[in-house]
XYZ file of C-alpha atoms in Angstrom:
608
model
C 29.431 21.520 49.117
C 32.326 19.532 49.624
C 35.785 20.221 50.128
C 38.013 22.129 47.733
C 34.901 23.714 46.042
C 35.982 27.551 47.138
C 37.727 27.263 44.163
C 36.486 24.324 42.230
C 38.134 24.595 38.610
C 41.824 25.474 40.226
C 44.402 22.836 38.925
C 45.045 21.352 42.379
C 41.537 20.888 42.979
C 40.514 19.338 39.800
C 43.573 17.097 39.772
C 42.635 16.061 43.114
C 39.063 14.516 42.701
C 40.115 13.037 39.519
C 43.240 11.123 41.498
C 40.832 10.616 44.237
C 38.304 9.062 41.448
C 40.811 6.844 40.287
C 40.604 8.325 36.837
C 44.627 9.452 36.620
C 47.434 8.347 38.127
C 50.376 9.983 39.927
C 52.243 9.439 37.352
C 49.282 11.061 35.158
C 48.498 14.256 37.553
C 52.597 15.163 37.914
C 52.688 15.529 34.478
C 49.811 17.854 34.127
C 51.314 20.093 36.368
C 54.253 20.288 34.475
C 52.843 20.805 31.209
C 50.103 22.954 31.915
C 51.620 26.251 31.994
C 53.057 25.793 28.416
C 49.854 23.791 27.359
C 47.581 26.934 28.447
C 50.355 29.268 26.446
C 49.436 27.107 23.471
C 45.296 26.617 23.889
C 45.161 30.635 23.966
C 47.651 31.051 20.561
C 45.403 28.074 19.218
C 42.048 30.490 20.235
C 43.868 33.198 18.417
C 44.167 31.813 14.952
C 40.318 30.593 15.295
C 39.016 33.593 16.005
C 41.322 35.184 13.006
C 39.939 32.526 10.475
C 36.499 33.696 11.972
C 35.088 30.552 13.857
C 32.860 30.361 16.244
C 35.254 31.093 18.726
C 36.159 34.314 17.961
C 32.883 35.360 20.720
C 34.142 33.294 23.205
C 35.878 35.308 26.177
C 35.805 32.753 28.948
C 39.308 31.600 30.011
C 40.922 28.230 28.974
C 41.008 26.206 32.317
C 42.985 23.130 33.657
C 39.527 20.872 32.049
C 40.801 22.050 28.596
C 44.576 21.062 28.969
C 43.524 18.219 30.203
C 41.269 17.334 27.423
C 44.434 18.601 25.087
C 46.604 16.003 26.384
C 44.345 12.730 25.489
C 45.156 10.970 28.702
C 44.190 7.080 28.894
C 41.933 6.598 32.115
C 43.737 4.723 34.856
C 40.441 2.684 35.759
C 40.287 1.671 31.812
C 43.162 1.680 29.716
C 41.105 1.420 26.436
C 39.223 4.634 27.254
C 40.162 8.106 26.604
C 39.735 10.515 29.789
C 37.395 13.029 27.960
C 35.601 16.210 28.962
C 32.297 14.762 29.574
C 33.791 11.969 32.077
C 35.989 14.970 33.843
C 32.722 16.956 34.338
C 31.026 13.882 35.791
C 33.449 13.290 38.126
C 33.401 16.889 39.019
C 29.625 16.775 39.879
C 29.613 13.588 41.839
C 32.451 15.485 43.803
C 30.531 18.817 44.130
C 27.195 16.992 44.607
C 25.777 18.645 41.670
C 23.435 17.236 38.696
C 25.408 16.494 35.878
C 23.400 16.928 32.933
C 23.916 15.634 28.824
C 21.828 18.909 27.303
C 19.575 16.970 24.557
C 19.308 19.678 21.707
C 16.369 18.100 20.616
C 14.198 19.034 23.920
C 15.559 22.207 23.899
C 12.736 25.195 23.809
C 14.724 27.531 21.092
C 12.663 30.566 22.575
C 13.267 29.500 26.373
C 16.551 29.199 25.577
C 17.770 32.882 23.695
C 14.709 34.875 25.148
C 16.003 34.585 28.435
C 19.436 35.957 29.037
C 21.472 37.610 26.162
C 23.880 36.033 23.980
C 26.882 37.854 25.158
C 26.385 37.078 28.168
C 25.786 33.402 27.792
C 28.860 32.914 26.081
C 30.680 35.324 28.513
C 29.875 32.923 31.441
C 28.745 30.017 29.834
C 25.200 29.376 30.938
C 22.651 28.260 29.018
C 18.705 28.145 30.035
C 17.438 24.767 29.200
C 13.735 24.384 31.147
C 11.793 26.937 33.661
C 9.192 24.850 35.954
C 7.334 25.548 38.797
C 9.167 28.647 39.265
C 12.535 27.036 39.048
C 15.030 28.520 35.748
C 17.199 25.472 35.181
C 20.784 26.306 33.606
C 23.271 23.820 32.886
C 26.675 25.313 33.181
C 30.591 23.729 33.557
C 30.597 26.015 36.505
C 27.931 26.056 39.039
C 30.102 27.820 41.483
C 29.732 31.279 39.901
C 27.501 32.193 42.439
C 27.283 36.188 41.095
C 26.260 35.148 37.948
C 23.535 32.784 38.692
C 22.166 35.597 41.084
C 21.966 38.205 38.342
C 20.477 35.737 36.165
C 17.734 35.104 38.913
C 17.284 38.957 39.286
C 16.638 39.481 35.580
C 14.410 36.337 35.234
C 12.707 36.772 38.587
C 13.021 33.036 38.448
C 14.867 30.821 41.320
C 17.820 29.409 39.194
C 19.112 25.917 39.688
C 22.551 25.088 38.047
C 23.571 21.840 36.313
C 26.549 20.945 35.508
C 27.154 20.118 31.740
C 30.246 20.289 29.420
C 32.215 23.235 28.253
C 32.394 22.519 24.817
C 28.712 21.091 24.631
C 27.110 24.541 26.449
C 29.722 26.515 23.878
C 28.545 24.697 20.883
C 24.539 25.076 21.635
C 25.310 28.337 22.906
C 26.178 29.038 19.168
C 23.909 27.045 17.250
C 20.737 28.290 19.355
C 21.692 31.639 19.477
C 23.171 31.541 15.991
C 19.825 30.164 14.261
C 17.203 32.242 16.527
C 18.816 35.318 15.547
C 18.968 34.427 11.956
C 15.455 33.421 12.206
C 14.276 37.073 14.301
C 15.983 39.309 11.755
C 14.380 37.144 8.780
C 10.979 37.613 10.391
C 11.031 41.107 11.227
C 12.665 41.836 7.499
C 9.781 39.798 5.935
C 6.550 39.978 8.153
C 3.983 42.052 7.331
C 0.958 42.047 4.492
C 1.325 38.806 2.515
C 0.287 35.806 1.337
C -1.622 33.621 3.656
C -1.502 30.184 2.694
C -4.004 29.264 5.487
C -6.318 27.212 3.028
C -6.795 26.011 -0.432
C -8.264 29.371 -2.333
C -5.194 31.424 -1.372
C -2.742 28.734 -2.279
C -3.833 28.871 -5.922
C -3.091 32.957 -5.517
C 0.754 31.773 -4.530
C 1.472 32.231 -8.392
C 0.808 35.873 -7.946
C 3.190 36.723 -4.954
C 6.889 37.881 -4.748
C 8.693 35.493 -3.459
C 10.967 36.875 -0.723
C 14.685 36.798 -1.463
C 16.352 33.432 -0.965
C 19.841 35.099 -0.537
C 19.012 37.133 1.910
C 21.559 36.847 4.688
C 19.695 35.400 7.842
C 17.854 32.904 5.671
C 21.417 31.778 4.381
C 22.836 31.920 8.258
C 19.304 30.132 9.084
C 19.688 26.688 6.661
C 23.150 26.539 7.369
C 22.312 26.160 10.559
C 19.499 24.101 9.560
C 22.235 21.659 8.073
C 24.636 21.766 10.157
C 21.714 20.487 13.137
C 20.685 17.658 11.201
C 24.611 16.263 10.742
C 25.105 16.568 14.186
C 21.907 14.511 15.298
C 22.819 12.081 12.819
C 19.341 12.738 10.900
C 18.444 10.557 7.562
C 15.889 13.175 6.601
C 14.916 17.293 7.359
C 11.310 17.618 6.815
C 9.867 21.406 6.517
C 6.357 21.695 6.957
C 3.741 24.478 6.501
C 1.085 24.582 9.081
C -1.550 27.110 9.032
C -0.061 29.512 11.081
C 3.951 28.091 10.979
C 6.504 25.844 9.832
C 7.281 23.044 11.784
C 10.943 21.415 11.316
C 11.055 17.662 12.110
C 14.523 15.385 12.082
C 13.989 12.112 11.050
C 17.115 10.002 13.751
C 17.478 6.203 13.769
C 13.881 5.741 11.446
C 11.856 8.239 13.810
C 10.677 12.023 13.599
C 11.289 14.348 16.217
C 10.564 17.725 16.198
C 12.563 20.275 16.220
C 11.512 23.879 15.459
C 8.106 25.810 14.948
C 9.081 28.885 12.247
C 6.818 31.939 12.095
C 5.116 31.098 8.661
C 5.903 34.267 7.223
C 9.534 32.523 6.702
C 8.395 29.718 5.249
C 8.596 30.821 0.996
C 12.184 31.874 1.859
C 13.162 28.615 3.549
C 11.817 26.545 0.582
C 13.008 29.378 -2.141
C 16.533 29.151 -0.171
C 16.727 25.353 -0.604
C 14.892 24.991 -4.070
C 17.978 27.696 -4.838
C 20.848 25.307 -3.509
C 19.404 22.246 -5.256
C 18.613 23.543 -8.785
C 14.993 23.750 -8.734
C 12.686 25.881 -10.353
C 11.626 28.394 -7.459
C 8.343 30.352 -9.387
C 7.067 26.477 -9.509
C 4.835 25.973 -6.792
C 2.194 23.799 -8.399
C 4.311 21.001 -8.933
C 6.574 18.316 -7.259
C 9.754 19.234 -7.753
C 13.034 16.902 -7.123
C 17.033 17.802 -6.765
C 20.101 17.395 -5.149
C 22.470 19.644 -2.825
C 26.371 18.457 -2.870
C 27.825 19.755 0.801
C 31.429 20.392 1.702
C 31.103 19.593 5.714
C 34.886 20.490 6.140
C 37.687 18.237 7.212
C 37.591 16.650 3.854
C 34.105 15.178 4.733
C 31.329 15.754 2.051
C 27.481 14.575 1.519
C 24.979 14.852 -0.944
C 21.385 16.176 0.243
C 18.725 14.933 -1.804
C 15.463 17.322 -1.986
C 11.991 16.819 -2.570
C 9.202 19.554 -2.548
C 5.660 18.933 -3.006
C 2.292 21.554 -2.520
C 0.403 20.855 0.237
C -2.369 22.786 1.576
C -0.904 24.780 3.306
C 2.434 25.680 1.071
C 5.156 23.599 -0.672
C 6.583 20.788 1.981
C 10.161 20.186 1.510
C 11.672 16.738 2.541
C 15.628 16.441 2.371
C 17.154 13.315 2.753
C 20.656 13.239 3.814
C 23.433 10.804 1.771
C 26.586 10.278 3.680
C 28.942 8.350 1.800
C 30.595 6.798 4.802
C 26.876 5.306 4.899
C 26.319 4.458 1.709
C 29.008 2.338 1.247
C 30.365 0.276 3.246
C 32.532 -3.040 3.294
C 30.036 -5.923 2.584
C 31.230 -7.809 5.328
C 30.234 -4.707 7.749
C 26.448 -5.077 6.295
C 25.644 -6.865 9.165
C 25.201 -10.365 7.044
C 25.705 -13.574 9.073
C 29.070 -15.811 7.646
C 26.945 -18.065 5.503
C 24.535 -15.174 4.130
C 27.630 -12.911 3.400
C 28.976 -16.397 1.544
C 26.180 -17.237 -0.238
C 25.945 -13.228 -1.580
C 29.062 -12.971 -2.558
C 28.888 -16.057 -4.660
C 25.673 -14.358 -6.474
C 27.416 -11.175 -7.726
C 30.755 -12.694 -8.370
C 29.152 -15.048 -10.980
C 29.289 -13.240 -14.907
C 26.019 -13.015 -15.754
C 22.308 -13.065 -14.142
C 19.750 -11.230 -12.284
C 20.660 -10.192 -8.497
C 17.278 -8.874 -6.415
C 17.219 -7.030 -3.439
C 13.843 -6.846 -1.795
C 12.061 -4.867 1.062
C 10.039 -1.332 1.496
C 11.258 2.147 1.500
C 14.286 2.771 4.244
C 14.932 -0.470 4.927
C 18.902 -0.075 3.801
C 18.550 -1.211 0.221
C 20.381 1.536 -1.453
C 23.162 0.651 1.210
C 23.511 -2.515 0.052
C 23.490 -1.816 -3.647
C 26.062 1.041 -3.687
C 28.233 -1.073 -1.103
C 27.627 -4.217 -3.594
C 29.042 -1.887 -6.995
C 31.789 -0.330 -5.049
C 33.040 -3.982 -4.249
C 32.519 -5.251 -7.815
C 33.898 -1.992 -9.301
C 37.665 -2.071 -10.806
C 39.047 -0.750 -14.192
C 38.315 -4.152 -15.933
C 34.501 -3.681 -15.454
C 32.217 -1.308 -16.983
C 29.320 -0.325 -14.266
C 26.536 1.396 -15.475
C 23.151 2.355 -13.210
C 19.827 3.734 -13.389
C 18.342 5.344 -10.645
C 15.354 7.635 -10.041
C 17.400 9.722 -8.618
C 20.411 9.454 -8.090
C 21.440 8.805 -4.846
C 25.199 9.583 -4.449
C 27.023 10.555 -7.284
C 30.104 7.934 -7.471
C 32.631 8.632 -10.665
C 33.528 4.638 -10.654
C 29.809 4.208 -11.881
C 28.348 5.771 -15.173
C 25.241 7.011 -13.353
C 21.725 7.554 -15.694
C 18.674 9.589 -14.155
C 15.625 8.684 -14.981
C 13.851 11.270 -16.967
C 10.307 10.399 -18.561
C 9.777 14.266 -19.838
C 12.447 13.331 -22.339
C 11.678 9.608 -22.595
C 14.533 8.392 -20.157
C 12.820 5.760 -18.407
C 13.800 2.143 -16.648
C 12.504 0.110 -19.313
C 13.610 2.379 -22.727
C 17.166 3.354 -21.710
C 17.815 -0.742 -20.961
C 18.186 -0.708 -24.681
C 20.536 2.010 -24.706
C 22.397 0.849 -22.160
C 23.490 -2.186 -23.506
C 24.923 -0.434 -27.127
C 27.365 0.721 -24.188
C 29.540 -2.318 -23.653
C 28.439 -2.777 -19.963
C 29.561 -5.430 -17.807
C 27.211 -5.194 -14.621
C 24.084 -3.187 -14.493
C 21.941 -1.926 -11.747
C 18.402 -0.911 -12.159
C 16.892 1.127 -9.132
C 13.599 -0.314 -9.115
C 11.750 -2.827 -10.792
C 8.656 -1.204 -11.184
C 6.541 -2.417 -14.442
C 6.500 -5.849 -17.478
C 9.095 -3.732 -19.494
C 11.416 -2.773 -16.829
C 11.706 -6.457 -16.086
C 11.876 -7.878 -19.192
C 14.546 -5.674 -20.645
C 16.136 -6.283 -17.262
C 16.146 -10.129 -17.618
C 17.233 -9.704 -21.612
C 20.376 -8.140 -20.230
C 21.348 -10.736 -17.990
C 20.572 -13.477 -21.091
C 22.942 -11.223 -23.356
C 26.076 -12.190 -20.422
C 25.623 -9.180 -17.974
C 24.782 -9.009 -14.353
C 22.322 -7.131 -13.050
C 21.290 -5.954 -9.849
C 17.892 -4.102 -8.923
C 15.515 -3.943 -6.138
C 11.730 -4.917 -5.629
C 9.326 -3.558 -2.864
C 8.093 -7.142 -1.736
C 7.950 -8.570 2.018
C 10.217 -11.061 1.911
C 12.947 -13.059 -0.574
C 10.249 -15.803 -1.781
C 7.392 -13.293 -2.277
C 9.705 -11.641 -4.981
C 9.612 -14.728 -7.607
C 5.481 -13.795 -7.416
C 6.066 -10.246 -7.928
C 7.872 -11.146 -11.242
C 5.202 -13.232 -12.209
C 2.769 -10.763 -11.194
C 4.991 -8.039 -13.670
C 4.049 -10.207 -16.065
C 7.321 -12.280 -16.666
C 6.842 -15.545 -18.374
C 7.917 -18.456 -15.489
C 10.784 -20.003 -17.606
C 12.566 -16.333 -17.747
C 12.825 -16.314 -14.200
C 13.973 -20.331 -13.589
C 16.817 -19.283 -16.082
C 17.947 -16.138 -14.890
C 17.626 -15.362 -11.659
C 20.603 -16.265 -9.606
C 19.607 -15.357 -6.065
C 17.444 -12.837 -3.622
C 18.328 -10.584 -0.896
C 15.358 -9.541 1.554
C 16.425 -6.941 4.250
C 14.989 -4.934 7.112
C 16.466 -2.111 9.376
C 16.553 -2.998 13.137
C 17.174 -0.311 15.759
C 20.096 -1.153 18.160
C 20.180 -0.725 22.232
C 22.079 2.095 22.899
C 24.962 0.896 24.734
C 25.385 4.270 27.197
C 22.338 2.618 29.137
C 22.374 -0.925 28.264
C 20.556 -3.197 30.873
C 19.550 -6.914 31.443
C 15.949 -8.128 32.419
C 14.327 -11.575 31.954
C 11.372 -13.029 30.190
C 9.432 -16.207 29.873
C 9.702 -18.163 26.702
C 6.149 -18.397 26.906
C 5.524 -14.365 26.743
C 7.840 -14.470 23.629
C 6.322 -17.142 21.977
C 2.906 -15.137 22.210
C 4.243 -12.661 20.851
C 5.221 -14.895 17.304
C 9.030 -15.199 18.904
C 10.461 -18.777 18.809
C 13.747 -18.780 20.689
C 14.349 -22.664 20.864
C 14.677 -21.900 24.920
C 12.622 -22.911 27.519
C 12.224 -21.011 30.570
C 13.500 -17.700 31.447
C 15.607 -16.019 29.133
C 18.027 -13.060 29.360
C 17.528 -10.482 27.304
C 18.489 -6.810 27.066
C 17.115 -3.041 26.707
C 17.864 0.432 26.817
C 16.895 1.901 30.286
C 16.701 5.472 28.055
C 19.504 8.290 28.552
C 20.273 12.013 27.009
C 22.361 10.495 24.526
C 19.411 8.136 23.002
C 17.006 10.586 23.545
C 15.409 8.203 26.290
C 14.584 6.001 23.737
C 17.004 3.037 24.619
C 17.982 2.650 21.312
C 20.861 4.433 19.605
C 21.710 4.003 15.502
C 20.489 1.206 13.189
C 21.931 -2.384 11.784
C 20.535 -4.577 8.748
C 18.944 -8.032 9.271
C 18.965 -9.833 6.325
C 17.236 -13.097 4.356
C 19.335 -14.762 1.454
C 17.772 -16.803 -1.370
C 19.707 -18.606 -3.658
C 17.993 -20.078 -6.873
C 18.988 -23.425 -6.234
C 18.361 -26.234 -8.629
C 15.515 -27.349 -6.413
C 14.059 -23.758 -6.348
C 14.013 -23.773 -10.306
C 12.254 -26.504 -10.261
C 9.083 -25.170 -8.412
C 9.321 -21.795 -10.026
C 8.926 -23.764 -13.378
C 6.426 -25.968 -11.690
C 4.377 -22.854 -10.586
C 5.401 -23.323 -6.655
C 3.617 -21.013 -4.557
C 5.817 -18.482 -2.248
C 5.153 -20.640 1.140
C 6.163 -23.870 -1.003
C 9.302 -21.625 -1.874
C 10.078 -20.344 1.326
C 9.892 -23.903 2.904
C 12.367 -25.773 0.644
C 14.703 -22.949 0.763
C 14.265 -23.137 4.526
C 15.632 -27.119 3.811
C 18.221 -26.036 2.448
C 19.528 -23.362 5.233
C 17.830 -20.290 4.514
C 17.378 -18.040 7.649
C 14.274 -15.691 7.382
C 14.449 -12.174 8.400
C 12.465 -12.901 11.575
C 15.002 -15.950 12.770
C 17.628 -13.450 11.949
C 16.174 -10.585 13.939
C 15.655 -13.199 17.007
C 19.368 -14.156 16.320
C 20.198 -10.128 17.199
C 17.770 -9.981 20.286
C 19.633 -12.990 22.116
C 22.704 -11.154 21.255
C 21.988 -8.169 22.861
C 22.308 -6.653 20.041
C 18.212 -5.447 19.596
C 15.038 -5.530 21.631
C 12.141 -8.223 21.422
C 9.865 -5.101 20.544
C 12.163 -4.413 17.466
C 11.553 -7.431 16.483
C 8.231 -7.105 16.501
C 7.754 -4.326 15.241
C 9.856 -4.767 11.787
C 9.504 -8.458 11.683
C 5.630 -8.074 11.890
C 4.092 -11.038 9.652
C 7.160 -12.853 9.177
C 7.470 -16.194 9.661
């Protein structure tokens, strides 16, 4: 142990490494010792009114430390003036100094019964220490202060594990302290409230007997405390989708993060009817249905003014009703075209389609590939008080007041192609359609645009050129199309490196070119990866951008459309005339740095 670490977290010794660190100046540590007194004075009040308004840190006793004030104060870092000092990079520093592990706890590869089956709660928060692996005899626990030599030994004597201390964050071990804790406890009480003789959904014959059972109360406290928790997991992960899943003998919770499931928690199964009943509650839906697919929407107040909408789906499986949420944030949903990720001349050549009067917009590619992005991002930017926006959707995917927003309802004959003719009794000025899906859709969609509207909609079809032959597949008569359609947008979702372990490697042109990538280069080229770190999950990569292919209906274009052109004979004149495919785009990222050539690959997979 090195020097100063008697008392490690004393203000003279913290202050110290970070000076010696080069992370604050003189300057910098003279005026934390003059403020800290009064700054600690105003943490505690601060602590005070939390734990009166009854958040979470009304159970935490530990003391505020020099870290904290700190922290408070929102120094700039003396090695880089554009970075904040923050906790995580003063706990670093603090374990290079005291030769200790510093460790980013992944809540994802947490064990949830390693974790609050070891030690109790109280005393967890009490000291902050939190279990986070036992192997080969070894109890790992990450902790913002390894030093606490009596604690780790009582936690060895009631383990009867050796215990080996890592050094994490104080406000990351307080925060999983509370939502592990938090969400096992909710989930023990539910479980020993509703275990016991039951249904058994452990194969087809007693599903059909579901009818017949009580359902267990979906207001029932823990299973509130339980999906609360539930939600509040997913925001913090940044998951697109919460998928709950009967097994035969539990329910397994999966997040679906940058396109890909992990999972996250195996329920006992006895839980499972009040999960569903507790979430087919919040969203509307009829909860003594169990033979059908059900479909509704949960509006959630996050606080701090932030708010998203939670679409749900439930369907019966063998084993139970499956429940898939997909999560809506509006800061997602729409964004500023030009942050769409659209290269100058595609963003151009866009904009020109939807600021023209009337006409028929496309947007093309298969499910999650960003398409509702770009068509709520497109009406927001068209919306002002001299247009009248109408949509129809199946469903709804964020509920926007600008927009006069129409469900899709066939029980009551509300469907794409009958409530077109509705629709235009109502004096709109630009329409969106959520899917093209059938002849009637489409050709009530294309009489719109011929009556002076513009309309937007989307088709699932592989690429921009491919979508002319899906019209003419629908059954729309070729001279339809050469008049109306205005231009295509194809898109694709690409993962991005994570930047926290960005790293540089080379590769032949020939490898690349095996693999279907044409970079123009010869020889080795640079390119760049994700080594894989706690904050991507070790998968290198770390949130999502849009790669995009523009088509506009040139006069050249109409001409082989009415001349019953093929989709390569399409694809190649537009190609002439400065189209950039989704795969040239996606190559375009890679030599960025922006993506990886397996990314490319993989979503780009028979592109040209």
């Amino acid at each position: 142990m090195k020097k100063g670490s008697t008392s490690p977290l004393l203000p003279e010794n913290v202050c110290r490494i970070l000076f010696e660190q080069g992370l604050i100046s003189k300057g910098q540590r003279e005026g934390i010792f003059r403020k800290k007194d009064t700054l600690q004075k105003k943490l505690e009040k601060l602590r005070i009114i939390r734990h009166a308004s009854g958040g979470s840190s009304s159970r935490i006793t530990n003391p505020i430390t020099i870290v904290d004030i700190i922290c408070f104060l929102r120094l700039n870092r003396k090695d880089d003036r554009t970075r904040e000092l923050d906790e995580e990079t003063i706990y670093q520093a603090l374990a290079e100094e005291w030769g200790i592990e510093y460790k980013k706890v992944d809540p994802l590869k947490l064990d949830l019964k390693l974790v609050t089956t070891m030690i109790p709660r109280s005393f967890a928060m009490k000291h902050l220490v939190l279990p986070t692996s036992v192997k080969d005899g070894w109890l790992t626990v990450a902790t913002p202060n390894p030093h606490n030599l009596e604690v780790m030994d009582d936690i060895s004597r009631v383990t009867q594990l050796k215990v080996r201390p890592v050094v994490s964050s104080k406000s990351d071990i307080i925060k999983l302290i509370d939502e592990f804790y938090g969400f096992r406890r909710s989930i023990v009480a539910a479980d020993q409230q509703f275990s016991g003789p039951g249904i058994d959904l452990g194969n087809l014959e007693q599903y059909m007997r579901l009818r017949k059972a009580k359902d267990l109360p979906s207001d029932d406290r823990h299973i509130v405390n339980a999906v609360d928790h539930l939600f509040n997991y997913a925001f913090d992960q940044r998951a697109s989708d919460i998928h709950i899943e009967p097994k035969r003998n539990i329910t397994s919770v999966r997040l679906r993060i940058d396109g890909i499931l992990h999972s996250i928690y195996e329920l006992p199964k006895s839980l499972h009817g009040a999960l569903i009943s507790r979430i087919k509650n919040l969203s509307r839906l009829d909860m003594t249905e169990k033979r059908r697919p059900q479909d509704g929407r949960i509006k959630i107040d996050r606080g701090q003014g932030l708010e998203a909408e939670i679409r749900v789906s439930t369907v019966p499986t063998a084993f139970g009703e499956k429940a898939v949420l997909r999560i809506l944030d509006p800061d997602i949903l729409f964004r500023d075209i030009s942050q769409l990720g659209m290269t100058s001349l595609d963003q151009v050549r866009y904009q020109q389609f939807i600021s023209l009067p009337y006409g028929l917009v496309l947007v093309c590619g298969p499910t999650g590939s960003g398409k509702s992005t770009t068509l709520y991002s497109t009406l927001r930017y068209l919306s002002t008080r001299e247009r009248n926006i109408t949509t129809v959707e199946d469903p709804i995917e964020m509920v926007y007041e600008d927009f006069n927003q129409i469900a899709v309802q066939p029980a009551v004959g509300i469907t794409f192609g009958s409530i077109l003719r509705n629709i235009l009794r109502q004096d709109p000025d630009i329409i969106m359609i959520g899917e093209m899906r059938d002849l009637e859709t489409a050709q009530n969609a294309i009489q719109a645009s011929l009556t002076g509207h513009l309309v937007l909609s989307t088709l699932h079809t592989k690429d921009a050129p491919l979508s002319i032959n899906r019209l003419v597949d629908l059954g729309v008569p070729r001279f339809l199309i050469h008049s109306n359609l205005i231009g295509v947008l194809a898109q694709r979702l690409l993962r991005k490196i994570c930047p926290y372990c960005t790293e540089t490697f080379e590769m032949s042109s020939e490898e690349l070119m095996a693999m279907g990538i044409e970079t123009g280069k010869e020889g080795m080229i640079e390119l760049t990866r994700g080594r894989g770190c706690v904050r991507c999950r070790g998968t290198g990569y770390l949130g999502r951008f849009g790669i995009f292919e523009v088509l506009p209906v040139t006069e050249t274009i109409k001409d082989l459309i009415a001349e019953e052109g093929n989709a390569d004979m399409i694809r190649q004149t537009a190609c002439k005339e400065d189209m950039v495919t989704l795969r040239e785009n996606a190559i375009k990222k890679m030599l960025n740095g922006d993506t990886t050539y397996q990314e490319v690959v993989r979503v780009t997979w028979g592109q040209i």
